[in-house]
Structure formats: structure tokens, C-alpha cells
CSV table of C-alpha atoms in Angstrom, one decimal:
chain,number,residue,atom,x,y,z
E,1,MET,CA,0.1,-0.2,0.2
E,2,ALA,CA,3.1,2.4,1.0
E,3,SER,CA,4.3,2.1,-2.6
E,4,CYS,CA,1.9,2.9,-4.8
E,5,SER,CA,1.2,6.3,-5.7
E,6,LYS,CA,-1.5,8.7,-4.9
E,7,ASP,CA,-2.6,9.1,-8.9
E,8,TYR,CA,-2.0,5.2,-9.0
E,9,LEU,CA,-5.6,6.0,-7.4
E,10,GLU,CA,-7.7,8.4,-8.2
E,11,VAL,CA,-8.9,6.8,-11.1
E,12,ASP,CA,-12.1,8.6,-13.1
E,13,PRO,CA,-14.8,5.9,-13.7
E,14,GLU,CA,-15.5,6.3,-17.6
E,15,GLY,CA,-19.8,4.1,-18.6
E,16,THR,CA,-20.2,3.2,-14.1
E,17,ALA,CA,-22.5,4.8,-12.0
E,18,LEU,CA,-21.7,5.7,-9.0
E,19,GLU,CA,-24.0,6.1,-5.9
E,20,GLU,CA,-24.2,9.7,-5.6
E,21,ASN,CA,-25.3,10.0,-9.1
E,22,TYR,CA,-27.5,6.5,-8.6
E,23,TYR,CA,-31.1,6.3,-8.0
E,24,LYS,CA,-32.2,9.3,-10.3
E,25,THR,CA,-35.3,7.4,-12.3
E,26,ALA,CA,-37.7,5.0,-11.4
E,27,GLU,CA,-35.4,1.8,-12.9
E,28,GLU,CA,-32.9,3.3,-11.0
E,29,ALA,CA,-34.9,2.5,-7.4
E,30,TYR,CA,-36.4,-0.6,-9.0
E,31,SER,CA,-32.7,-2.5,-8.7
E,32,GLY,CA,-32.1,-0.3,-6.0
E,33,LEU,CA,-35.3,-2.3,-4.5
E,34,VAL,CA,-34.4,-5.5,-6.2
E,35,ALA,CA,-30.2,-5.1,-4.6
E,36,VAL,CA,-31.9,-4.7,-1.2
E,37,TYR,CA,-34.5,-8.3,-2.1
E,38,ASP,CA,-31.3,-10.2,-3.1
E,39,ILE,CA,-30.4,-11.1,1.1
E,40,ILE,CA,-33.7,-12.7,1.4
E,41,GLY,CA,-32.1,-15.2,0.1
E,42,LYS,CA,-30.2,-16.6,2.7
E,43,GLN,CA,-32.5,-18.9,3.4
E,44,ALA,CA,-31.7,-21.1,0.9
E,45,LYS,CA,-28.5,-19.7,-1.3
E,46,GLY,CA,-25.0,-20.0,-0.4
E,47,PHE,CA,-23.4,-22.9,2.2
E,48,GLU,CA,-23.6,-20.8,5.3
E,49,ASN,CA,-27.3,-20.6,4.1
E,50,MET,CA,-30.3,-20.0,7.1
E,51,ILE,CA,-32.0,-23.5,6.7
E,52,THR,CA,-29.6,-26.0,7.2
E,53,LEU,CA,-28.1,-23.5,10.4
E,54,LEU,CA,-30.7,-23.9,11.9
E,55,ASN,CA,-31.7,-27.7,10.9
E,56,SER,CA,-27.5,-28.3,12.2
E,57,GLY,CA,-28.5,-27.5,15.2
E,58,SER,CA,-32.5,-28.5,16.2
E,59,ASP,CA,-32.7,-32.2,17.4
E,60,ASP,CA,-34.8,-32.7,14.4
E,61,HIS,CA,-30.9,-33.1,12.4
E,62,TYR,CA,-27.3,-33.8,12.6
E,63,THR,CA,-24.8,-31.5,10.4
E,64,GLY,CA,-23.7,-34.5,8.6
E,65,GLY,CA,-21.4,-34.0,5.3
E,66,GLY,CA,-18.4,-35.6,4.4
E,67,SER,CA,-16.6,-35.9,7.9
E,68,SER,CA,-17.0,-34.0,11.7
E,69,SER,CA,-14.7,-30.7,9.8
E,70,ASP,CA,-16.8,-30.7,6.7
E,71,GLY,CA,-18.9,-28.0,7.3
E,72,SER,CA,-16.7,-26.3,10.2
E,73,GLN,CA,-19.3,-23.5,11.1
E,74,LEU,CA,-22.1,-26.1,11.2
E,75,GLN,CA,-20.5,-29.0,13.2
E,76,ALA,CA,-19.9,-26.4,15.4
E,77,PHE,CA,-23.3,-25.2,16.2
E,78,SER,CA,-24.6,-28.6,16.1
E,79,ASN,CA,-22.8,-29.7,19.0
E,80,TYR,CA,-22.6,-26.6,20.8
E,81,THR,CA,-19.0,-25.6,20.9
E,82,ILE,CA,-20.0,-23.0,18.6
E,83,SER,CA,-17.1,-20.1,19.4
E,84,GLU,CA,-16.2,-16.3,18.1
E,85,SER,CA,-13.9,-17.7,15.9
E,86,THR,CA,-15.7,-20.5,14.4
E,87,VAL,CA,-19.3,-18.6,13.5
E,88,ALA,CA,-19.1,-18.2,9.7
E,89,GLU,CA,-19.7,-13.8,9.6
E,90,SER,CA,-21.8,-14.8,7.2
E,91,TYR,CA,-25.0,-14.5,9.6
E,92,TRP,CA,-23.8,-11.4,10.5
E,93,ASP,CA,-22.2,-9.3,7.7
E,94,ASP,CA,-25.3,-10.6,5.1
E,95,PHE,CA,-27.8,-9.5,6.3
E,96,TYR,CA,-25.8,-5.8,8.2
E,97,GLN,CA,-25.6,-6.5,4.0
E,98,GLY,CA,-29.5,-5.9,3.2
E,99,ILE,CA,-29.8,-3.0,5.7
E,100,PHE,CA,-27.2,-0.8,4.0
E,101,ARG,CA,-28.5,-1.1,1.4
E,102,ALA,CA,-32.3,-0.2,2.9
E,103,ASN,CA,-31.1,2.3,4.7
E,104,THR,CA,-29.8,3.4,1.6
E,105,LEU,CA,-32.5,3.3,-0.7
E,106,LEU,CA,-34.8,4.9,2.0
E,107,VAL,CA,-32.3,8.2,2.1
E,108,LYS,CA,-32.6,8.1,-2.4
E,109,LEU,CA,-36.1,7.4,-2.6
E,110,PRO,CA,-37.6,10.6,-1.9
E,111,ASP,CA,-35.5,12.6,-4.6
E,112,VAL,CA,-36.8,10.6,-7.0
E,113,ASP,CA,-38.5,11.0,-10.3
E,114,MET,CA,-41.3,8.7,-10.4
E,115,ASP,CA,-45.2,8.1,-9.3
E,116,ASP,CA,-46.0,8.9,-5.3
E,117,THR,CA,-47.6,5.6,-5.8
E,118,LEU,CA,-45.1,3.3,-6.4
E,119,LYS,CA,-42.7,5.2,-5.4
E,120,ALA,CA,-44.6,4.9,-1.7
E,121,ARG,CA,-44.6,1.2,-2.7
E,122,TYR,CA,-41.0,0.9,-3.3
E,123,THR,CA,-40.4,2.4,0.8
E,124,ALA,CA,-42.6,-0.1,1.7
E,125,GLU,CA,-41.6,-2.7,0.6
E,126,THR,CA,-37.5,-1.2,1.8
E,127,LYS,CA,-38.5,-0.5,4.6
E,128,ALA,CA,-40.4,-4.2,5.5
E,129,LEU,CA,-37.0,-6.3,4.2
E,130,ARG,CA,-35.6,-4.2,6.0
E,131,ALA,CA,-37.8,-5.6,9.7
E,132,ILE,CA,-37.1,-9.4,8.5
E,133,TYR,CA,-32.9,-8.7,7.9
E,134,TYR,CA,-33.3,-6.7,11.4
E,135,PHE,CA,-35.7,-9.5,12.9
E,136,GLU,CA,-33.3,-13.1,11.2
E,137,LEU,CA,-30.4,-10.6,13.3
E,138,VAL,CA,-32.0,-10.4,17.2
E,139,ARG,CA,-32.8,-13.3,16.9
E,140,LEU,CA,-30.2,-15.0,16.0
E,141,PHE,CA,-27.8,-12.7,18.4
E,142,GLU,CA,-29.8,-10.5,19.9
E,143,ASN,CA,-27.5,-8.3,20.9
E,144,ILE,CA,-26.6,-6.2,18.1
E,145,PRO,CA,-26.4,-2.3,16.8
E,146,LEU,CA,-29.3,-0.5,15.2
E,147,ILE,CA,-28.9,1.3,12.3
E,148,THR,CA,-30.8,3.1,10.0
E,149,THR,CA,-29.2,5.2,7.8
E,150,PRO,CA,-26.3,5.4,6.0
E,151,LEU,CA,-23.2,5.3,8.1
E,152,THR,CA,-19.8,5.8,6.9
E,153,THR,CA,-16.4,2.8,7.2
E,154,ASP,CA,-15.3,4.5,9.9
E,155,GLU,CA,-18.7,5.2,11.9
E,156,TYR,CA,-19.0,1.7,11.8
E,157,TYR,CA,-16.2,1.0,14.3
E,158,THR,CA,-18.3,3.1,16.5
E,159,VAL,CA,-21.3,2.0,17.3
E,160,LEU,CA,-22.7,0.9,20.1
E,161,GLN,CA,-25.1,-2.1,20.4
E,162,ALA,CA,-28.9,-1.3,21.3
E,163,ASP,CA,-30.9,-2.8,23.4
E,164,PRO,CA,-32.5,-5.8,22.0
E,165,THR,CA,-36.6,-3.9,23.0
E,166,ASP,CA,-35.4,-1.4,21.1
E,167,VAL,CA,-34.3,-3.4,17.8
E,168,TYR,CA,-38.3,-5.1,18.0
E,169,ALA,CA,-39.9,-2.2,18.9
E,170,GLN,CA,-38.1,-0.4,14.9
E,171,ILE,CA,-38.8,-3.5,13.2
E,172,GLU,CA,-42.9,-3.8,14.4
E,173,THR,CA,-42.4,-0.1,12.8
E,174,ASP,CA,-41.1,-0.6,9.4
E,175,LEU,CA,-43.5,-3.6,9.4
E,176,ILE,CA,-47.2,-1.2,10.3
E,177,GLU,CA,-45.6,1.8,8.1
E,178,ALA,CA,-44.9,-0.6,5.3
E,179,ILE,CA,-48.6,-2.9,5.5
E,180,ASN,CA,-51.1,0.2,4.1
E,181,ASP,CA,-48.6,0.8,0.8
E,182,LEU,CA,-48.2,-2.5,0.1
E,183,PRO,CA,-51.1,-4.6,-2.4
E,184,VAL,CA,-53.3,-7.4,-1.8
E,185,THR,CA,-52.5,-10.0,-4.1
E,186,LEU,CA,-49.4,-10.0,-6.1
E,187,GLU,CA,-49.6,-9.7,-10.0
E,188,LEU,CA,-48.3,-13.5,-10.2
E,189,SER,CA,-46.7,-12.9,-14.2
E,190,THR,CA,-45.2,-9.5,-13.0
E,191,GLU,CA,-44.6,-9.5,-9.5
E,192,ALA,CA,-44.0,-13.4,-8.0
E,193,GLY,CA,-41.7,-13.3,-5.3
E,194,ARG,CA,-42.2,-9.6,-3.9
E,195,LEU,CA,-44.1,-8.4,-0.4
E,196,SER,CA,-47.7,-8.1,-0.1
E,197,GLN,CA,-49.4,-7.3,2.7
E,198,GLY,CA,-50.4,-11.2,3.8
E,199,ALA,CA,-46.4,-11.3,3.6
E,200,VAL,CA,-45.9,-8.5,6.1
E,201,LYS,CA,-48.4,-8.9,8.8
E,202,ALA,CA,-47.7,-12.3,8.6
E,203,MET,CA,-43.9,-11.6,9.8
E,204,LEU,CA,-45.7,-8.6,12.0
E,205,GLY,CA,-47.5,-11.9,13.7
E,206,LYS,CA,-44.5,-13.5,14.8
E,207,VAL,CA,-43.1,-10.3,15.1
E,208,TYR,CA,-45.3,-9.7,18.5
E,209,LEU,CA,-45.3,-13.8,19.1
E,210,TYR,CA,-41.2,-14.0,19.2
E,211,GLN,CA,-42.0,-11.1,22.2
E,212,ASP,CA,-44.6,-12.7,24.4
E,213,LYS,CA,-46.8,-9.6,23.0
E,214,ASN,CA,-50.0,-12.8,22.0
E,215,THR,CA,-52.9,-10.6,21.7
E,216,LEU,CA,-51.3,-8.5,19.0
E,217,ALA,CA,-50.2,-11.6,17.4
E,218,ALA,CA,-53.3,-14.3,16.9
E,219,GLU,CA,-55.1,-10.7,15.5
E,220,GLN,CA,-52.2,-10.6,12.6
E,221,PHE,CA,-52.7,-14.1,12.3
E,222,ALA,CA,-56.4,-14.1,12.3
E,223,ALA,CA,-56.9,-11.6,9.2
E,224,ILE,CA,-54.2,-13.4,7.2
E,225,ASN,CA,-55.7,-17.1,7.8
E,226,GLY,CA,-59.1,-16.3,7.7
E,227,THR,CA,-62.0,-19.5,8.8
E,228,PRO,CA,-59.7,-22.3,8.9
E,229,GLY,CA,-59.7,-24.3,6.3
E,230,SER,CA,-61.1,-22.5,3.8
E,231,THR,CA,-60.1,-18.8,1.9
E,232,SER,CA,-58.9,-15.9,3.4
E,233,ASP,CA,-60.0,-12.2,2.5
E,234,TYR,CA,-55.8,-12.5,1.3
E,235,GLY,CA,-56.4,-15.9,-0.9
E,236,TYR,CA,-54.8,-18.0,1.1
E,237,LYS,CA,-56.0,-21.4,2.0
E,238,LEU,CA,-54.5,-25.1,2.8
E,239,LEU,CA,-53.8,-27.1,-0.5
E,240,ASP,CA,-55.2,-30.1,-0.5
E,241,ASP,CA,-52.5,-32.7,-0.3
E,242,PHE,CA,-49.9,-31.8,1.6
E,243,SER,CA,-47.2,-33.0,-1.2
E,244,ALA,CA,-48.1,-30.6,-3.4
E,245,LEU,CA,-46.1,-28.5,-1.3
E,246,TRP,CA,-43.0,-30.0,-2.3
E,247,GLU,CA,-43.8,-30.4,-6.4
E,248,VAL,CA,-40.7,-28.3,-7.5
E,249,ASP,CA,-43.0,-26.0,-9.9
E,250,ASN,CA,-46.3,-25.6,-7.8
E,251,THR,CA,-44.7,-22.1,-7.0
E,252,TYR,CA,-46.5,-19.1,-5.3
E,253,ASN,CA,-49.2,-22.0,-4.5
E,254,SER,CA,-52.4,-20.4,-2.1
E,255,GLU,CA,-50.3,-21.7,0.9
E,256,SER,CA,-47.9,-19.8,0.0
E,257,ILE,CA,-47.2,-16.7,1.7
E,258,LEU,CA,-43.5,-15.9,2.1
E,259,GLU,CA,-41.9,-17.6,-0.6
E,260,ILE,CA,-38.4,-17.3,-1.7
E,261,ALA,CA,-37.3,-17.6,-5.6
E,262,TYR,CA,-34.9,-19.4,-7.1
E,263,THR,CA,-33.7,-20.0,-10.0
E,264,ASP,CA,-31.6,-22.7,-12.2
E,265,ALA,CA,-30.8,-20.4,-15.2
E,266,SER,CA,-28.6,-17.8,-13.8
E,267,ASN,CA,-25.4,-20.2,-14.8
E,268,ALA,CA,-24.1,-18.9,-11.7
E,269,ASP,CA,-20.3,-21.4,-11.3
E,270,TRP,CA,-18.1,-21.5,-8.1
E,271,SER,CA,-17.0,-17.8,-8.7
E,272,ASN,CA,-19.9,-16.7,-8.1
E,273,TRP,CA,-21.4,-19.3,-5.3
E,274,GLY,CA,-21.2,-17.5,-1.7
E,275,TYR,CA,-20.4,-14.0,-3.1
E,276,GLY,CA,-24.3,-12.5,-3.3
E,277,ASP,CA,-24.0,-13.1,-6.7
E,278,ASP,CA,-25.4,-16.3,-7.0
E,279,GLU,CA,-29.1,-17.5,-7.6
E,280,GLY,CA,-29.4,-21.1,-6.6
E,281,ASN,CA,-31.3,-23.1,-3.9
E,282,SER,CA,-27.8,-25.2,-2.6
E,283,LEU,CA,-30.2,-27.0,0.1
E,284,ASN,CA,-30.9,-29.0,-2.7
E,285,VAL,CA,-27.3,-29.9,-3.2
E,286,MET,CA,-26.1,-30.0,0.7
E,287,VAL,CA,-29.2,-31.8,1.5
E,288,GLY,CA,-28.9,-34.9,-1.5
E,289,PRO,CA,-27.1,-38.2,-0.5
E,290,ARG,CA,-23.3,-38.8,-0.8
E,291,GLY,CA,-22.7,-40.2,-3.7
E,292,PHE,CA,-25.9,-42.3,-4.4
E,293,VAL,CA,-26.7,-43.9,-7.6
E,294,ARG,CA,-29.4,-46.7,-7.9
E,295,THR,CA,-28.3,-49.8,-9.0
E,296,SER,CA,-29.9,-52.0,-11.8
E,297,GLY,CA,-33.1,-52.4,-11.8
E,298,SER,CA,-33.6,-50.4,-9.2
E,299,THR,CA,-36.9,-49.0,-9.0
E,300,ALA,CA,-36.5,-46.2,-6.6
E,301,PRO,CA,-36.8,-42.6,-6.4
E,302,ASP,CA,-33.8,-41.0,-9.8
E,303,TYR,CA,-32.2,-39.2,-7.0
E,304,ALA,CA,-29.2,-36.5,-7.5
E,305,THR,CA,-26.4,-37.2,-5.8
E,306,GLY,CA,-25.4,-34.2,-3.0
E,307,TRP,CA,-23.5,-33.6,0.0
E,308,GLY,CA,-24.8,-35.4,2.9
E,309,PHE,CA,-25.9,-32.2,5.2
E,310,ASN,CA,-28.7,-32.5,8.1
E,311,ILE,CA,-29.5,-35.7,8.5
E,312,ILE,CA,-32.5,-36.9,10.6
E,313,THR,CA,-32.2,-38.2,14.1
E,314,GLN,CA,-33.8,-41.5,14.8
E,315,SER,CA,-35.7,-38.7,17.3
E,316,LEU,CA,-37.4,-37.1,15.0
E,317,TYR,CA,-38.7,-40.5,12.7
E,318,ASP,CA,-39.9,-41.9,15.5
E,319,ALA,CA,-41.9,-39.0,16.0
E,320,LEU,CA,-43.1,-39.0,12.3
E,321,GLU,CA,-43.4,-42.3,11.8
E,322,GLY,CA,-46.8,-43.8,10.6
E,323,ASP,CA,-47.5,-39.8,10.8
E,324,PRO,CA,-49.0,-39.0,7.0
E,325,ARG,CA,-46.8,-36.2,6.0
E,326,PHE,CA,-43.7,-38.9,6.8
E,327,ASP,CA,-43.0,-40.1,3.2
E,328,GLU,CA,-42.8,-36.4,2.1
E,329,THR,CA,-40.8,-35.3,4.8
E,330,ILE,CA,-38.7,-38.4,5.1
E,331,GLU,CA,-35.9,-41.1,2.1
E,332,ASP,CA,-35.2,-43.9,3.7
E,333,ILE,CA,-31.7,-43.4,1.4
E,334,GLY,CA,-30.5,-47.0,4.6
E,335,ALA,CA,-33.9,-49.1,3.5
E,336,LEU,CA,-33.3,-49.2,0.5
E,337,ALA,CA,-29.6,-49.6,0.1
E,338,GLU,CA,-30.4,-53.0,2.7
E,339,ALA,CA,-32.4,-54.0,-0.5
E,340,GLY,CA,-29.8,-53.0,-2.6
E,341,GLN,CA,-32.0,-50.8,-4.7
E,342,VAL,CA,-29.1,-48.0,-4.9
E,343,GLU,CA,-25.5,-47.1,-3.3
E,344,TYR,CA,-24.6,-44.1,-1.5
E,345,GLU,CA,-21.5,-42.8,1.0
E,346,LYS,CA,-22.9,-42.8,4.4
E,347,SER,CA,-23.5,-38.8,6.0
E,348,TYR,CA,-20.1,-38.0,9.1
E,349,GLN,CA,-23.7,-38.9,12.0
E,350,ASP,CA,-25.5,-41.0,9.5
E,351,THR,CA,-28.6,-42.5,10.3
E,352,GLY,CA,-30.2,-43.4,6.4
E,353,TYR,CA,-32.7,-41.3,6.7
E,354,PHE,CA,-32.6,-38.0,4.8
E,355,LEU,CA,-34.3,-34.2,4.0
E,356,LYS,CA,-36.8,-35.5,1.4
E,357,LYS,CA,-38.4,-32.4,1.3
E,358,PHE,CA,-35.7,-30.6,-0.9
E,359,MET,CA,-33.9,-33.7,-3.0
E,360,PRO,CA,-33.3,-33.6,-5.9
E,361,LEU,CA,-34.5,-35.2,-8.9
E,362,THR,CA,-32.0,-36.3,-11.6
E,363,GLU,CA,-35.0,-34.5,-13.7
E,364,ASP,CA,-34.4,-31.3,-11.7
E,365,VAL,CA,-30.3,-30.3,-12.1
E,366,SER,CA,-30.2,-27.8,-14.5
E,367,THR,CA,-29.1,-28.8,-18.0
E,368,GLY,CA,-27.5,-24.7,-18.6
E,369,GLY,CA,-24.5,-23.3,-17.8
E,370,GLY,CA,-22.0,-22.7,-15.2
E,371,ALA,CA,-21.9,-25.5,-12.3
E,372,THR,CA,-25.1,-27.9,-12.1
E,373,VAL,CA,-25.5,-28.4,-8.3
E,374,LEU,CA,-25.2,-24.8,-7.7
E,375,ASN,CA,-28.5,-23.8,-9.8
E,376,TYR,CA,-30.9,-25.6,-8.4
E,377,LYS,CA,-34.4,-24.1,-9.2
E,378,GLN,CA,-36.7,-25.3,-6.0
E,379,HIS,CA,-38.2,-22.5,-4.2
E,380,VAL,CA,-38.3,-22.8,-0.3
E,381,TYR,CA,-40.9,-21.2,2.3
E,382,MET,CA,-40.1,-19.0,4.2
E,383,ILE,CA,-43.8,-18.7,5.7
E,384,ARG,CA,-46.8,-20.5,4.7
E,385,LEU,CA,-50.6,-21.0,6.1
E,386,ALA,CA,-50.2,-24.2,8.2
E,387,ASP,CA,-47.1,-22.4,9.8
E,388,THR,CA,-48.5,-19.2,10.8
E,389,TYR,CA,-52.1,-21.9,11.6
E,390,LEU,CA,-50.2,-23.3,14.6
E,391,LEU,CA,-48.5,-19.8,15.2
E,392,GLU,CA,-52.0,-17.6,15.8
E,393,ALA,CA,-53.8,-21.4,17.9
E,394,GLU,CA,-50.1,-20.6,20.2
E,395,ALA,CA,-50.7,-16.3,20.5
E,396,LEU,CA,-54.3,-17.8,21.2
E,397,GLY,CA,-53.0,-19.5,24.2
E,398,GLY,CA,-53.9,-23.2,22.7
E,399,THR,CA,-57.4,-23.2,24.3
E,400,GLY,CA,-60.4,-22.1,23.3
E,401,THR,CA,-63.1,-23.1,19.9
E,402,ARG,CA,-60.2,-21.3,17.8
E,403,ALA,CA,-57.6,-22.4,18.6
E,404,GLN,CA,-59.2,-26.1,18.1
E,405,ALA,CA,-59.8,-25.1,14.6
E,406,LEU,CA,-57.0,-24.5,13.7
E,407,LEU,CA,-54.9,-27.2,14.6
E,408,ASP,CA,-58.1,-29.3,13.9
E,409,ALA,CA,-58.0,-28.0,10.1
E,410,VAL,CA,-53.1,-28.8,9.6
E,411,ARG,CA,-54.1,-32.8,10.2
E,412,ALA,CA,-57.5,-32.5,8.6
E,413,ARG,CA,-55.4,-32.0,5.6
E,414,VAL,CA,-53.3,-34.7,6.6
E,415,GLY,CA,-56.5,-37.3,7.4
E,416,LEU,CA,-55.6,-36.7,10.5
E,417,SER,CA,-58.3,-36.7,13.7
E,418,SER,CA,-58.9,-34.1,15.9
E,419,VAL,CA,-56.6,-34.2,19.2
E,420,THR,CA,-57.2,-31.9,22.1
E,421,VAL,CA,-55.6,-28.2,22.1
E,422,SER,CA,-52.8,-27.1,24.1
E,423,LEU,CA,-50.4,-25.6,23.6
E,424,ASP,CA,-47.9,-28.7,23.7
E,425,ALA,CA,-50.0,-30.6,20.7
E,426,ILE,CA,-49.7,-27.2,18.6
E,427,TYR,CA,-45.7,-27.1,19.7
E,428,ALA,CA,-45.6,-31.5,18.5
E,429,GLU,CA,-48.1,-30.2,15.1
E,430,ARG,CA,-45.3,-28.1,14.3
E,431,ARG,CA,-42.6,-30.8,14.7
E,432,LEU,CA,-44.0,-32.5,11.9
E,433,GLU,CA,-45.4,-30.3,9.5
E,434,LEU,CA,-42.7,-27.7,9.4
E,435,ALA,CA,-39.9,-30.9,9.3
E,436,GLY,CA,-36.7,-29.5,8.2
E,437,GLU,CA,-37.9,-26.0,7.1
E,438,GLY,CA,-35.6,-24.4,9.6
E,439,HIS,CA,-38.3,-23.7,12.2
E,440,ARG,CA,-37.6,-26.4,15.3
E,441,TRP,CA,-34.7,-25.0,16.2
E,442,TYR,CA,-36.5,-21.3,17.2
E,443,ASP,CA,-39.0,-23.0,18.3
E,444,LEU,CA,-37.8,-24.7,20.7
E,445,VAL,CA,-35.4,-22.7,22.1
E,446,ARG,CA,-39.0,-19.2,21.7
E,447,THR,CA,-40.3,-22.2,24.4
E,448,GLY,CA,-37.7,-22.3,26.9
E,449,ARG,CA,-37.9,-26.3,25.7
E,450,ALA,CA,-34.3,-25.5,24.0
E,451,ALA,CA,-32.0,-26.5,26.7
E,452,SER,CA,-34.3,-30.0,28.1
E,453,ALA,CA,-34.8,-31.3,23.4
E,454,LEU,CA,-31.1,-30.4,23.4
E,455,ALA,CA,-29.1,-30.6,26.3
E,456,GLU,CA,-27.8,-34.3,24.6
E,457,LYS,CA,-26.0,-32.6,21.8
E,458,GLY,CA,-24.7,-30.5,24.0
E,459,PHE,CA,-26.8,-27.1,24.5
E,460,VAL,CA,-26.1,-24.8,27.3
E,461,ALA,CA,-28.3,-22.7,28.7
E,462,GLY,CA,-27.7,-19.5,29.6
E,463,LYS,CA,-25.1,-19.1,25.9
E,464,ASN,CA,-26.4,-21.4,22.7
E,465,GLU,CA,-29.8,-19.5,23.3
E,466,ILE,CA,-28.4,-17.2,20.4
E,467,LEU,CA,-24.7,-17.6,18.4
E,468,PRO,CA,-21.4,-15.3,19.8
E,469,ILE,CA,-21.2,-12.0,17.9
E,470,PRO,CA,-18.1,-13.1,14.7
E,471,LEU,CA,-14.1,-12.4,15.8
E,472,ALA,CA,-14.2,-9.9,13.0
E,473,GLU,CA,-16.8,-7.5,14.0
E,474,LEU,CA,-15.4,-7.0,17.9
E,475,GLU,CA,-12.1,-6.1,15.9
E,476,ASN,CA,-10.9,-2.6,16.3
E,477,THR,CA,-15.1,-1.6,17.2
E,478,LEU,CA,-16.8,-1.2,20.9
E,479,LEU,CA,-19.0,-4.1,20.2
E,480,VAL,CA,-18.8,-6.4,22.9
E,481,GLN,CA,-18.9,-10.0,22.8
E,482,ASN,CA,-23.0,-12.3,24.3
E,483,PRO,CA,-22.4,-13.4,27.2
E,484,ASN,CA,-21.0,-16.9,27.7
E,485,TYR,CA,-18.6,-17.1,24.9
């Protein structure tokens, strides 16, 4: 650095739009909005995606992979040896990148020459996305900086952590202010994947529930759930067939409230993967069996080979055995191998049980450019209607006629009879209905059941309810590490 002349560093850019003179038109504002949206793809994009992480920490999964060191940050979360040195920085950095983009766009939007109604919608989407990213951060780390305006690089080093209640208050404000300027329904041919009023109300309901504001949570969920089993005012309805939820081409269906889109058409290669410019679903290849092949004459499903992560535990297998959702949730590759139908390479902590909801078939493999394993197109549900049915029943205290009807509707969809509603019955139903979708770990933590359910994995109460702040974020800053790390 010292040997470089200043003349070499001051380059006059040509043909490039700089931040200070960008955001002048509706088209530029839209590109800025797309950039804010892009971070939501972290649910299943890249190796350090949210679903794989959260599954790894739960009692429903082992990390798996090729060895005890494969995906070290996932392994450390799964066995609760995670530290400031082993937690992946991206779980912090990526969401703050989204917040930075949102803060920048919110400053620029008032001066953009565009239709006022459209500007209001862009503003609403940006605020709601900022709220979603803060919700991810405060649940993961709890003690985080609250930044609502663009900061210079130097200012980041003087930022302090906020009281979590202040972070939640900002999340609520952003979501509430966003709702009325968003559409009730989306034109799927041009707007699929964007936020609607229903999606933001569902997110607000979750934010309230995580703070034990159950009455407020129930109000939000009731608005989008409508009459259990029927079509709500927002157009949501449980699919008749549970298996249809996992059909790759059944996107934006009536049960989908907040859906994250992925594509096999980005042509992403290894140079793109993990740098934010890949747009495929990495969860698909991660949960597939390693070295999978069908033997001659096999009638087993033709799965694409994968990396063997998020192995299903015996505990989840036993909980789901005999349940109508078993066959769409778990694939017993070990049994198929014993029957001579397939061969596969056993993962670390192998049980033979794999997460079928996201296991790709060979017909799902991209035929486009780039690395095929990085270009799967299956969408994932960040929020779906069965989730909000059960959350509303929980917010109602697990008692009463409506809570019973909500629980019954989820069970009836798969042909199960009614059971008496209670919080324990709701928690059990969430485990079976939403298995492998990244909800279980948060459900255990927020209901105070994690220390018991995860004791065998090494979970320590008063510590492992949140992650340690990555070491790189602590160096030369005023941030303080989370307790007991």
C-alpha cells in the first residue's frame, strides 16, 4: 500500500453509475430495490444458508456432510462448541449488507422522479425487508447495533449495540408503516416473490409472538388465516394435498405467504457461489445423499447425488413414523441400500434418513450453464399458511374453539383426526408439519424447551440461545461479545 502512488489510485470512472449520482429514475430505484431483496435469498442460497444452519442446531438433524470437519461452522453449531472464531461471519454480515442497502435506498427514494404511489410501494417494501433482516439478526445474536441511516466506514467502528427491545420496536415500526402501501394480492406474472400485505402481517405476527405479545400476534394471524380450512380475505388456503407443497413447479400456491425464489437460469459457477451473485438453491444439493446411485433394475427414486448434510435424527424419524407426512418428509436411503436398490456414501453421523422435502431428482438438475449443483430452482417457504395457523393457535394460548379449529385444519389436511388443543399439541404438530424447514430450533428456544431437547447435543442454557458475535466484528470496534462466549 505504501509503495502505491496516489496518481494510480485516483481513477476517473467511465461508463459506471456511482452511488452519489444514482437513484435518479424509477428504473434505478427498482434496481436498488432488487438489491435489497437479494439478501432474503440467504434462506437457501450458498453454503452458509439459514435453513441448513438452523436444522443443524435442532434435535431433528445432525449436520452430516463428509466428516466431522466438513462445514465446520455447521458442525460447531450442531454440537454446541460454537465460538467467536467458528461462527460464520456471513450470518452477521449478509443481513447487515441488506440493511445498508435498505438504508441507502430509503434516503434516496424521496428525491427520485417517479410516480408517488409506486414510490410509496418501494418505500414500504424496503422498510419491510429491513425489518426482516433485523428480525433475523436479533433472533440469532440478540445484542446487535441498530442502524437506520447510511454510515461511513469510520462510523461503523464506533457503533454500540442496542437494547433488543429497541431493535424490536424498530422492526414493528417498519412493518406497520409498510402494510398499507403494499398490494393485497400480487400480479404473479410480473410481481411474484415480492412482499404483499399478507406477508408483512404474517411477519409482524411472528415478531409480536417472539416478544410474548400474544394478543397482538393473534390479531395479525387471524386476519391472514381467516376461517380455518377456507380461503382467507388475502387469498390464502391450505393445499388439499400436503405432497403438492414439495412439487418443484408448484410455486406461489395458495398456501404460500412469503416464498423465496431460486432459479436454474443464472449460470452461476464456483466463482459466483457464496459471493451473493449466485441465484440457485444450495440447500438442494446439500441435503442429497453423497455418492448416490441406483443399482441395475432399481425402482428407487432417481435422486441426484448431493453432499449429505442435515441428516435426520432417529428422534424425528420416530416422531413422524406412522404420520401421513412421513413419506414427503423423510427418505430412508439406508433401507433402500440394504434392499440393494441403491448405493450411497454414508455421511458423518449417518442414520440413513434424509430430508426428502428438498432432495432433488436428476430431472431437477439444471441443463443450463455454470455448475449444475449450484443451479437448482426449488423455491422455499419462509412463511406458509400451516405455519401461521399453528402460530395463531399458540398465540391464543393453545385453548378455545378457534385454536382447536386451527389445529384441526392442519391435521385434517393430511387425514388425521382431531386431538385436544393445547400448547404441547401445537408444538408437536409444528414439529411434524414443518420438519426440516428451519423452524424447529427457534421454536425450542423461544418456548424455553431448548435446554431439555438439546441437552444431548451439548446445549448450555443461558448461552446457546443465541450465537456468538463473529470475531471479525469485535476487532477494533466497540461491540461486546455475547454472554458466556
